Amino acid sequence: MWIYIEKIADYVGQEITIKGWLYNIRSSGKLMFPTLRDGTGFIQGVVSKNDVSEKVWDDFNKLTQESSVIVKGIVSKHPKKVNVYELQINNLEIVSISEPYPISHKEHGVEFLMDRRHLWIRTPRQSAVLRVRNEIIQSIRDYMYSNGFILFDAPIFTPNACEGTSTLFSTDYFDLGKAYLSQSGQLYAEAGALALGKVYTLGPTFRAEYSMTRRHITEFWMMEPEMAYFDIFDNMDLIEDFLVYVVQRVIKNKKQELEILERNMDKLEKVRKPFPRITYTEAVEILNKKDIPLIKKTEDGEEFIRPFPWGEDFGAPHEEAVVEDFDKPVMIYNWPAKAKAFYMKRDPDNPDLVRGIDVLAPEGFGEIIGGSQREDDLNLLLERIKEHNLPEEEFQWYLDLRRYGSVPHSGFGLGIERMVSWICNLEHIRESIPFVRRPNRIRP
Ligand code: 4AD
Ligand code: MG
């Protein structure tokens, strides 16, 4: 009977078949210990010269790393370790003998591995990350579905910018001029919310930014809910409920993978309601108490500005300094208008502020969510479009949402790879997606 390794515990004492690959093998005299993988997990087999035919023994000797094989054997519990199983192998069918495999079991440099990403993903660590990613996306979909959100797919080719004109990838679009790769599905999601109530988008988004940090990639996946009649506080309540659900479900369903990744589970367990909510102004006070300066790039290097000037956006050192006092995601709200996008709702009492929210992950993983209440006043929105030098004619359809039945509405965007990096405790975002795209990488 063909079974998958992830189900092995159900078959102790039974003869089963595994279809997979040889990950590693060591031998000692009349015993061989092949480690097999089948995509769902890894298992150690035991081959005893006395118990198998000569052909099976000889065939095992021919196997190279990553040869594809079908093996038959009896499942047993590991004599000492709990939740570990072994396969007492009695038969082997070789499907394909692998050529000498480029990724051996010694240490390799990251760029070497990245160049061979199509093979690197076969290793326990990398496949654990991709399984956690799958669980995160599935739990997002389940949360949204069971809370009444409609999946509302936004286009990738767009005629206008959403998050600033300096990070657009462009391409020729037939006779219609330039098209840009979407930076965010938000503007379309807003139309969706006014049509369907609560919607979300989930798809790839693009930023043409020459950022070589550990947190930026040029093609990333974003989940963007948008809700009619939600103000900024309703939005924060949703973010909290949603994040707790996703984190706790991943902990519950992906224990083994998180163990492979050596994730500190205590820290994830603490992700429970309520999350700290602080204003941007309070966050700046924290920075100044800790004497964290604004770092400005100048012609001859860097300039450190103290105290941190109110109105400036945060970088990685600021995010880290603000979250280090908390063990949960931190929601920073009421941002200076000049640091944020054109569509955020202006504070009626203070035109310098907008109702934006950034959610910073604990443990220094940085911003995972950006969101806001949206400007629902036609004239204020028009003003902002002009201030940002955006082409008014391309935004006419978006302005229609304020002309015809405008309502308060809010939403946010969760970066999937930032979320995966945090949950999996990844040093660098490049391992959070099957095939990463960065300024210096488009292959494989
Ligand atoms: O803060 P951002 O730019 O917000 C928006 O795009 C809004 N339109 C979302 C909305 O309100 N519907 O991006 C949202 C999130 C960030 O918090 C981050 O997690 C992720 O997207 N993100 C990136 N992830 C990886 N690489 C990049 N270059 C990213 N830029 C943003
Ligand atoms: Mg942001």
Short mmCIF file of C-alpha atoms and ligand atoms in Angstrom, two decimals:
data_model
loop_
_atom_site.label_atom_id
_atom_site.label_comp_id
_atom_site.label_asym_id
_atom_site.label_seq_id
_atom_site.Cartn_x
_atom_site.Cartn_y
_atom_site.Cartn_z
CA MET A 1 0.00 0.00 0.00
CA TRP A 2 1.45 3.38 -1.07
CA ILE A 3 1.39 5.89 1.77
CA TYR A 4 2.92 9.32 2.44
CA ILE A 5 5.54 9.72 5.14
CA GLU A 6 3.46 12.34 6.98
CA LYS A 7 0.94 9.56 7.75
CA ILE A 8 3.53 7.01 8.82
CA ALA A 9 2.41 6.92 12.47
CA ASP A 10 -0.84 5.25 11.44
CA TYR A 11 0.96 2.23 9.96
CA VAL A 12 3.20 0.88 12.71
CA GLY A 13 3.67 -2.86 12.23
CA GLN A 14 2.31 -2.82 8.65
CA GLU A 15 4.01 -3.31 5.33
CA ILE A 16 3.82 -0.16 3.22
CA THR A 17 5.29 1.41 0.09
CA ILE A 18 6.93 4.81 -0.14
CA LYS A 19 7.54 6.56 -3.43
CA GLY A 20 10.23 9.17 -3.15
CA TRP A 21 13.91 10.00 -3.29
CA LEU A 22 17.08 9.03 -1.50
CA TYR A 23 18.08 12.01 0.62
CA ASN A 24 21.14 10.47 2.25
CA ILE A 25 22.61 7.09 3.03
CA ARG A 26 25.19 5.68 5.40
CA SER A 27 26.26 2.12 5.84
CA SER A 28 28.03 0.05 8.43
CA GLY A 29 28.99 -3.45 7.41
CA LYS A 30 25.89 -5.49 6.78
CA LEU A 31 23.49 -2.62 7.49
CA MET A 32 22.55 0.42 5.44
CA PHE A 33 20.59 3.42 6.69
CA PRO A 34 19.02 5.32 3.80
CA THR A 35 17.11 8.51 4.62
CA LEU A 36 14.15 8.77 2.28
CA ARG A 37 11.97 11.74 1.48
CA ASP A 38 8.69 11.84 -0.40
CA GLY A 39 7.77 15.51 -0.25
CA THR A 40 5.67 15.11 2.89
CA GLY A 41 8.52 14.22 5.20
CA PHE A 42 11.71 12.30 5.84
CA ILE A 43 12.16 8.82 7.27
CA GLN A 44 15.10 6.66 8.05
CA GLY A 45 15.14 3.18 6.58
CA VAL A 46 17.10 0.16 7.70
CA VAL A 47 18.37 -2.37 5.15
CA SER A 48 19.90 -5.54 6.53
CA LYS A 49 22.04 -7.64 4.16
CA ASN A 50 20.79 -10.82 5.77
CA ASP A 51 17.11 -9.96 5.28
CA VAL A 52 16.99 -8.74 1.65
CA SER A 53 17.77 -10.36 -1.67
CA GLU A 54 21.19 -9.91 -3.19
CA LYS A 55 19.66 -7.74 -5.92
CA VAL A 56 18.09 -5.34 -3.42
CA TRP A 57 21.40 -5.08 -1.51
CA ASP A 58 23.33 -4.44 -4.74
CA ASP A 59 20.77 -1.90 -5.94
CA PHE A 60 21.06 0.05 -2.70
CA ASN A 61 24.80 0.20 -3.29
CA LYS A 62 24.18 1.81 -6.69
CA LEU A 63 22.03 4.63 -5.32
CA THR A 64 23.29 8.18 -5.48
CA GLN A 65 21.92 11.16 -3.56
CA GLU A 66 18.48 12.18 -4.94
CA SER A 67 17.96 9.00 -6.94
CA SER A 68 14.24 8.34 -7.18
CA VAL A 69 13.10 5.11 -5.60
CA ILE A 70 10.08 3.08 -4.58
CA VAL A 71 10.70 1.12 -1.40
CA LYS A 72 8.67 -1.38 0.51
CA GLY A 73 9.06 -2.16 4.19
CA ILE A 74 7.55 -2.53 7.62
CA VAL A 75 7.02 0.53 9.80
CA SER A 76 8.43 0.45 13.31
CA LYS A 77 8.73 2.93 16.15
CA HIS A 78 12.18 4.32 16.82
CA PRO A 79 13.64 2.35 19.77
CA LYS A 80 14.45 5.52 21.76
CA LYS A 81 12.92 8.66 20.24
CA VAL A 82 9.23 9.44 20.55
CA ASN A 83 7.26 10.35 17.42
CA VAL A 84 10.07 9.02 15.24
CA TYR A 85 9.50 6.05 12.95
CA GLU A 86 11.71 3.79 10.89
CA LEU A 87 11.18 1.62 7.89
CA GLN A 88 12.58 -1.94 7.90
CA ILE A 89 13.09 -2.13 4.15
CA ASN A 90 12.56 -5.38 2.25
CA ASN A 91 12.30 -4.22 -1.34
CA LEU A 92 13.63 -1.48 -3.65
CA GLU A 93 12.65 -0.40 -7.12
CA ILE A 94 14.96 2.15 -8.74
CA VAL A 95 13.02 4.73 -10.77
CA SER A 96 15.97 6.87 -11.83
CA ILE A 97 19.60 7.06 -10.79
CA SER A 98 20.53 10.69 -10.13
CA GLU A 99 23.56 12.29 -11.73
CA PRO A 100 26.08 13.57 -9.14
CA TYR A 101 23.97 15.97 -7.09
CA PRO A 102 25.22 19.55 -6.89
CA ILE A 103 24.05 20.17 -3.32
CA SER A 104 25.94 17.87 -0.99
CA HIS A 105 25.42 17.50 2.75
CA LYS A 106 28.17 19.94 3.65
CA GLU A 107 27.71 23.69 4.16
CA HIS A 108 27.16 25.82 1.07
CA GLY A 109 27.07 29.58 0.61
CA VAL A 110 23.65 31.21 0.26
CA GLU A 111 24.23 32.48 -3.28
CA PHE A 112 25.36 29.00 -4.34
CA LEU A 113 22.12 27.62 -2.92
CA MET A 114 19.99 30.42 -4.35
CA ASP A 115 21.38 29.66 -7.84
CA ARG A 116 20.13 26.11 -7.28
CA ARG A 117 16.88 27.08 -5.60
CA HIS A 118 14.95 24.56 -7.75
CA LEU A 119 16.91 21.82 -5.92
CA TRP A 120 17.51 23.56 -2.59
CA ILE A 121 13.77 23.42 -1.81
CA ARG A 122 14.14 19.64 -1.36
CA THR A 123 15.98 20.02 1.95
CA PRO A 124 14.20 19.65 5.32
CA ARG A 125 14.54 23.32 6.32
CA GLN A 126 13.42 24.79 3.04
CA SER A 127 10.51 22.42 2.64
CA ALA A 128 9.44 23.19 6.23
CA VAL A 129 9.31 26.90 5.38
CA LEU A 130 7.18 26.23 2.30
CA ARG A 131 4.80 24.05 4.29
CA VAL A 132 4.38 26.77 6.91
CA ARG A 133 3.76 29.27 4.08
CA ASN A 134 1.02 27.01 2.77
CA GLU A 135 -0.57 26.79 6.23
CA ILE A 136 -0.44 30.59 6.62
CA ILE A 137 -2.16 31.18 3.28
CA GLN A 138 -4.75 28.48 3.91
CA SER A 139 -5.56 29.87 7.35
CA ILE A 140 -5.91 33.36 5.86
CA ARG A 141 -8.37 32.04 3.29
CA ASP A 142 -10.29 30.09 5.93
CA TYR A 143 -10.46 33.07 8.29
CA MET A 144 -11.69 35.36 5.54
CA TYR A 145 -14.22 32.88 4.21
CA SER A 146 -15.71 32.07 7.59
CA ASN A 147 -15.93 35.76 8.51
CA GLY A 148 -17.95 36.69 5.45
CA PHE A 149 -15.25 38.18 3.21
CA ILE A 150 -15.53 37.71 -0.55
CA LEU A 151 -12.35 36.91 -2.47
CA PHE A 152 -12.04 39.76 -4.96
CA ASP A 153 -9.14 39.31 -7.36
CA ALA A 154 -7.52 42.57 -8.43
CA PRO A 155 -5.74 43.04 -11.77
CA ILE A 156 -1.95 42.94 -12.07
CA PHE A 157 -1.73 45.30 -15.08
CA THR A 158 -2.83 48.72 -13.91
CA PRO A 159 -2.77 52.19 -15.45
CA ASN A 160 -1.92 54.04 -12.22
CA ALA A 161 0.18 53.95 -9.05
CA CYS A 162 -1.18 53.11 -5.60
CA GLU A 163 1.91 53.37 -3.38
CA GLY A 164 3.94 56.19 -4.93
CA THR A 165 5.19 56.61 -8.48
CA SER A 166 8.84 55.91 -7.74
CA THR A 167 8.47 52.13 -7.41
CA LEU A 168 6.53 51.20 -10.55
CA PHE A 169 7.54 48.49 -13.00
CA SER A 170 6.21 49.44 -16.41
CA THR A 171 5.57 47.66 -19.66
CA ASP A 172 4.09 48.62 -23.05
CA TYR A 173 0.43 47.84 -23.30
CA PHE A 174 -0.64 47.66 -26.97
CA ASP A 175 -2.16 50.95 -28.16
CA LEU A 176 -3.09 52.03 -24.65
CA GLY A 177 0.32 53.29 -23.60
CA LYS A 178 2.09 52.18 -20.45
CA ALA A 179 0.82 49.60 -18.01
CA TYR A 180 2.30 49.16 -14.55
CA LEU A 181 2.60 46.00 -12.48
CA SER A 182 0.32 46.41 -9.48
CA GLN A 183 1.91 47.67 -6.26
CA SER A 184 -1.28 46.84 -4.36
CA GLY A 185 -4.80 45.68 -5.12
CA GLN A 186 -6.24 48.17 -2.64
CA LEU A 187 -7.88 50.69 -4.96
CA TYR A 188 -9.79 47.90 -6.67
CA ALA A 189 -10.60 46.29 -3.32
CA GLU A 190 -12.22 49.58 -2.28
CA ALA A 191 -14.57 49.30 -5.26
CA GLY A 192 -15.21 45.72 -4.16
CA ALA A 193 -16.05 46.71 -0.58
CA LEU A 194 -18.58 49.28 -1.73
CA ALA A 195 -20.14 46.62 -3.95
CA LEU A 196 -19.91 43.52 -1.73
CA GLY A 197 -19.39 44.78 1.84
CA LYS A 198 -16.26 42.90 2.94
CA VAL A 199 -13.74 41.68 0.39
CA TYR A 200 -10.10 40.66 0.18
CA THR A 201 -7.48 40.28 -2.51
CA LEU A 202 -4.62 37.80 -2.37
CA GLY A 203 -2.03 37.89 -5.09
CA PRO A 204 1.38 39.02 -6.27
CA THR A 205 2.34 42.68 -6.04
CA PHE A 206 5.43 44.46 -7.29
CA ARG A 207 7.78 47.23 -6.18
CA ALA A 208 10.60 48.48 -8.42
CA GLU A 209 12.77 49.41 -5.49
CA TYR A 210 16.52 48.88 -5.43
CA SER A 211 16.35 47.65 -1.82
CA MET A 212 18.85 45.01 -0.82
CA THR A 213 17.62 44.67 2.77
CA ARG A 214 16.65 41.45 4.54
CA ARG A 215 13.00 42.48 4.34
CA HIS A 216 12.42 43.70 0.77
CA ILE A 217 11.73 41.79 -2.41
CA THR A 218 10.52 43.13 -5.76
CA GLU A 219 7.69 40.61 -6.20
CA PHE A 220 5.75 39.74 -3.06
CA TRP A 221 2.33 38.37 -2.21
CA MET A 222 -0.11 40.52 -0.35
CA MET A 223 -3.47 39.84 1.28
CA GLU A 224 -5.64 42.96 1.35
CA PRO A 225 -9.01 43.03 3.09
CA GLU A 226 -11.26 46.05 2.59
CA MET A 227 -14.42 46.71 4.61
CA ALA A 228 -17.26 49.18 4.07
CA TYR A 229 -18.41 51.05 7.21
CA PHE A 230 -15.23 50.14 9.17
CA ASP A 231 -13.35 52.97 10.87
CA ILE A 232 -9.71 52.80 11.94
CA PHE A 233 -10.58 51.15 15.26
CA ASP A 234 -12.79 48.49 13.65
CA ASN A 235 -9.84 47.90 11.34
CA MET A 236 -7.45 47.41 14.29
CA ASP A 237 -9.90 45.02 15.99
CA LEU A 238 -10.00 42.94 12.83
CA ILE A 239 -6.21 42.93 12.42
CA GLU A 240 -5.82 41.66 15.97
CA ASP A 241 -8.42 38.91 15.67
CA PHE A 242 -7.11 37.83 12.29
CA LEU A 243 -3.43 37.69 13.27
CA VAL A 244 -4.14 35.74 16.46
CA TYR A 245 -6.15 33.20 14.46
CA VAL A 246 -3.44 32.70 11.84
CA VAL A 247 -0.54 32.47 14.30
CA GLN A 248 -2.30 30.09 16.70
CA ARG A 249 -3.48 27.86 13.88
CA VAL A 250 0.00 27.59 12.39
CA ILE A 251 1.40 26.69 15.82
CA LYS A 252 -1.23 24.00 16.20
CA ASN A 253 -0.92 22.46 12.73
CA LYS A 254 2.74 22.91 11.90
CA LYS A 255 4.57 21.84 15.09
CA GLN A 256 7.00 19.53 13.31
CA GLU A 257 8.00 22.13 10.74
CA LEU A 258 8.50 24.80 13.39
CA GLU A 259 10.67 22.33 15.30
CA ILE A 260 12.84 21.75 12.22
CA LEU A 261 13.15 25.54 11.98
CA GLU A 262 14.07 25.70 15.68
CA ARG A 263 11.38 28.27 16.23
CA ASN A 264 10.98 29.54 19.80
CA MET A 265 7.33 28.59 20.32
CA ASP A 266 6.90 30.44 23.62
CA LYS A 267 7.26 33.69 21.75
CA LEU A 268 4.58 32.75 19.23
CA GLU A 269 2.25 31.47 21.96
CA LYS A 270 2.21 35.00 23.40
CA VAL A 271 0.48 36.35 20.29
CA ARG A 272 -2.92 36.82 21.93
CA LYS A 273 -5.35 39.69 22.20
CA PRO A 274 -5.07 42.56 22.95
CA PHE A 275 -2.09 43.99 21.06
CA PRO A 276 -0.51 47.24 22.22
CA ARG A 277 -1.83 50.27 20.30
CA ILE A 278 0.31 53.37 20.31
CA THR A 279 0.16 56.53 18.26
CA TYR A 280 2.98 57.60 15.98
CA THR A 281 3.65 60.50 18.35
CA GLU A 282 4.02 58.09 21.29
CA ALA A 283 6.35 55.93 19.19
CA VAL A 284 8.55 58.96 18.49
CA GLU A 285 8.68 59.62 22.25
CA ILE A 286 9.92 56.03 22.76
CA LEU A 287 12.61 56.60 20.12
CA ASN A 288 13.77 59.79 21.76
CA LYS A 289 13.83 58.23 25.22
CA LYS A 290 16.13 55.59 23.74
CA ASP A 291 18.08 58.21 21.80
CA ILE A 292 17.52 56.57 18.40
CA PRO A 293 18.34 59.15 15.73
CA LEU A 294 16.98 59.60 12.22
CA ILE A 295 19.67 58.50 9.79
CA LYS A 296 19.82 60.62 6.64
CA LYS A 297 21.94 59.63 3.67
CA THR A 298 24.14 62.51 2.55
CA GLU A 299 26.72 62.94 -0.18
CA ASP A 300 29.57 62.00 2.11
CA GLY A 301 27.90 59.29 4.17
CA GLU A 302 25.31 59.47 6.87
CA GLU A 303 23.98 62.18 9.10
CA PHE A 304 22.43 61.37 12.49
CA ILE A 305 19.59 63.66 13.51
CA ARG A 306 18.63 63.89 17.21
CA PRO A 307 16.01 64.04 18.55
CA PHE A 308 14.13 62.00 15.94
CA PRO A 309 12.12 64.65 14.07
CA TRP A 310 8.34 64.29 14.25
CA GLY A 311 6.93 63.59 10.78
CA GLU A 312 9.63 61.29 9.43
CA ASP A 313 8.94 57.69 8.47
CA PHE A 314 10.52 54.84 10.46
CA GLY A 315 13.31 52.60 9.23
CA ALA A 316 14.42 49.22 10.54
CA PRO A 317 16.31 50.58 13.60
CA HIS A 318 13.25 52.58 14.67
CA GLU A 319 10.89 49.65 14.25
CA GLU A 320 13.22 47.46 16.28
CA ALA A 321 13.54 50.02 19.07
CA VAL A 322 9.78 50.50 19.35
CA VAL A 323 8.88 46.78 19.49
CA GLU A 324 11.64 45.61 21.82
CA ASP A 325 9.60 46.52 24.92
CA PHE A 326 6.65 44.37 23.79
CA ASP A 327 6.21 40.66 23.17
CA LYS A 328 3.25 40.99 20.80
CA PRO A 329 2.69 42.70 17.45
CA VAL A 330 2.54 46.47 17.99
CA MET A 331 -0.01 48.65 16.21
CA ILE A 332 1.17 52.18 15.51
CA TYR A 333 -1.59 54.52 14.33
CA ASN A 334 -2.31 58.18 13.53
CA TRP A 335 0.63 58.83 11.23
CA PRO A 336 1.91 62.12 9.86
CA ALA A 337 0.22 62.69 6.51
CA LYS A 338 3.47 63.49 4.76
CA ALA A 339 4.94 60.05 5.55
CA LYS A 340 1.99 58.14 4.12
CA ALA A 341 0.07 57.39 0.91
CA PHE A 342 -2.45 59.76 -0.69
CA TYR A 343 -5.57 57.73 0.06
CA MET A 344 -5.41 57.73 3.88
CA LYS A 345 -8.15 59.56 5.73
CA ARG A 346 -7.15 62.87 7.17
CA ASP A 347 -7.81 63.40 10.87
CA PRO A 348 -10.67 65.93 10.91
CA ASP A 349 -9.13 67.65 13.97
CA ASN A 350 -5.56 67.72 12.73
CA PRO A 351 -4.78 67.93 9.00
CA ASP A 352 -1.17 66.88 9.66
CA LEU A 353 -2.35 63.42 10.72
CA VAL A 354 -3.86 60.55 8.79
CA ARG A 355 -5.66 57.47 10.07
CA GLY A 356 -2.96 55.02 9.04
CA ILE A 357 -1.86 51.90 10.90
CA ASP A 358 1.40 49.98 10.73
CA VAL A 359 1.68 46.66 12.49
CA LEU A 360 5.18 45.72 13.57
CA ALA A 361 5.96 42.08 14.30
CA PRO A 362 7.68 41.31 17.59
CA GLU A 363 11.31 40.12 17.79
CA GLY A 364 12.44 42.75 15.29
CA PHE A 365 10.81 41.30 12.17
CA GLY A 366 9.57 44.72 11.14
CA GLU A 367 6.38 45.90 9.46
CA ILE A 368 4.09 43.06 8.46
CA ILE A 369 0.92 45.08 7.89
CA GLY A 370 0.19 48.55 6.52
CA GLY A 371 -3.38 49.80 6.52
CA SER A 372 -5.68 52.74 7.08
CA GLN A 373 -9.11 54.22 7.08
CA ARG A 374 -9.54 55.66 3.57
CA GLU A 375 -10.27 59.25 2.64
CA ASP A 376 -14.00 59.21 1.81
CA ASP A 377 -14.41 62.94 1.12
CA LEU A 378 -14.30 63.67 -2.61
CA ASN A 379 -12.70 67.10 -2.37
CA LEU A 380 -10.05 66.15 0.20
CA LEU A 381 -9.13 63.11 -1.88
CA LEU A 382 -8.85 65.24 -5.04
CA GLU A 383 -6.58 67.61 -3.14
CA ARG A 384 -4.33 64.75 -2.08
CA ILE A 385 -4.17 63.36 -5.64
CA LYS A 386 -3.01 66.79 -6.81
CA GLU A 387 -0.50 67.16 -3.97
CA HIS A 388 1.03 63.81 -4.89
CA ASN A 389 1.19 64.80 -8.59
CA LEU A 390 -0.88 61.80 -9.58
CA PRO A 391 -2.68 61.88 -12.96
CA GLU A 392 -6.22 62.92 -12.04
CA GLU A 393 -7.81 61.37 -15.12
CA GLU A 394 -6.58 57.87 -14.19
CA PHE A 395 -8.25 58.20 -10.79
CA GLN A 396 -11.70 59.21 -12.02
CA TRP A 397 -13.12 55.72 -11.47
CA TYR A 398 -11.63 55.72 -7.95
CA LEU A 399 -13.11 59.15 -7.26
CA ASP A 400 -16.49 57.77 -8.39
CA LEU A 401 -16.43 55.67 -5.21
CA ARG A 402 -16.65 59.01 -3.34
CA ARG A 403 -19.21 60.48 -5.74
CA TYR A 404 -21.72 57.67 -5.59
CA GLY A 405 -22.63 56.58 -2.08
CA SER A 406 -19.37 57.32 -0.28
CA VAL A 407 -19.02 55.66 3.13
CA PRO A 408 -16.30 55.38 5.76
CA HIS A 409 -14.22 52.35 4.89
CA SER A 410 -10.94 50.77 5.88
CA GLY A 411 -8.54 48.00 5.02
CA PHE A 412 -5.02 46.75 5.29
CA GLY A 413 -2.34 44.79 3.47
CA LEU A 414 -0.43 41.86 4.96
CA GLY A 415 2.86 40.96 3.30
CA ILE A 416 2.86 37.17 3.07
CA GLU A 417 6.66 36.84 2.93
CA ARG A 418 7.12 39.14 5.95
CA MET A 419 4.61 36.98 7.83
CA VAL A 420 6.40 33.77 6.79
CA SER A 421 9.76 35.27 7.81
CA TRP A 422 8.42 36.12 11.24
CA ILE A 423 6.65 32.82 11.92
CA CYS A 424 9.60 30.76 10.63
CA ASN A 425 12.19 33.01 12.30
CA LEU A 426 14.03 33.58 9.01
CA GLU A 427 17.10 35.74 8.98
CA HIS A 428 16.33 36.80 5.39
CA ILE A 429 13.09 37.12 3.42
CA ARG A 430 14.60 35.35 0.37
CA GLU A 431 13.77 31.94 1.89
CA SER A 432 10.09 32.73 2.47
CA ILE A 433 8.92 32.27 -1.14
CA PRO A 434 9.60 29.42 -3.60
CA PHE A 435 11.48 31.59 -6.12
CA VAL A 436 12.52 35.00 -4.87
CA ARG A 437 12.78 38.14 -7.02
CA ARG A 438 15.23 40.79 -5.87
CA PRO A 439 17.06 43.54 -7.76
CA ASN A 440 19.99 41.18 -8.35
CA ARG A 441 18.02 37.99 -8.87
CA ILE A 442 15.56 36.83 -11.51
CA ARG A 443 16.88 33.24 -11.89
CA PRO A 444 15.97 30.43 -11.53
O1 4AD B 1 2.58 49.27 3.63
P1 4AD B 1 2.27 48.88 2.21
O2 4AD B 1 3.05 49.51 1.13
O3 4AD B 1 0.71 49.12 2.06
C1 4AD B 1 -0.03 48.95 0.92
O4 4AD B 1 0.39 48.53 -0.13
C2 4AD B 1 -1.48 49.23 1.13
N1 4AD B 1 -2.08 49.54 -0.19
C3 4AD B 1 -2.15 48.05 1.79
C4 4AD B 1 -3.62 48.26 2.06
O5 4AD B 1 -3.96 49.08 2.90
N2 4AD B 1 -4.49 47.54 1.38
O6 4AD B 1 2.45 47.31 2.08
C5 4AD B 1 1.73 46.44 2.90
C6 4AD B 1 2.60 45.30 3.39
C7 4AD B 1 3.77 45.75 4.25
O7 4AD B 1 3.39 45.94 5.58
C8 4AD B 1 4.72 44.58 4.09
O8 4AD B 1 4.32 43.52 4.92
C9 4AD B 1 4.48 44.17 2.65
O9 4AD B 1 3.22 44.63 2.29
N3 4AD B 1 5.50 44.76 1.76
C10 4AD B 1 6.58 44.09 1.31
N4 4AD B 1 7.00 42.85 1.51
C11 4AD B 1 8.14 42.47 0.91
N5 4AD B 1 8.87 43.27 0.11
C12 4AD B 1 8.48 44.53 -0.14
N6 4AD B 1 9.20 45.30 -0.95
C13 4AD B 1 7.28 45.00 0.47
N7 4AD B 1 6.62 46.17 0.46
C14 4AD B 1 5.53 45.99 1.24
MG MG B 2 3.90 50.33 4.76
#
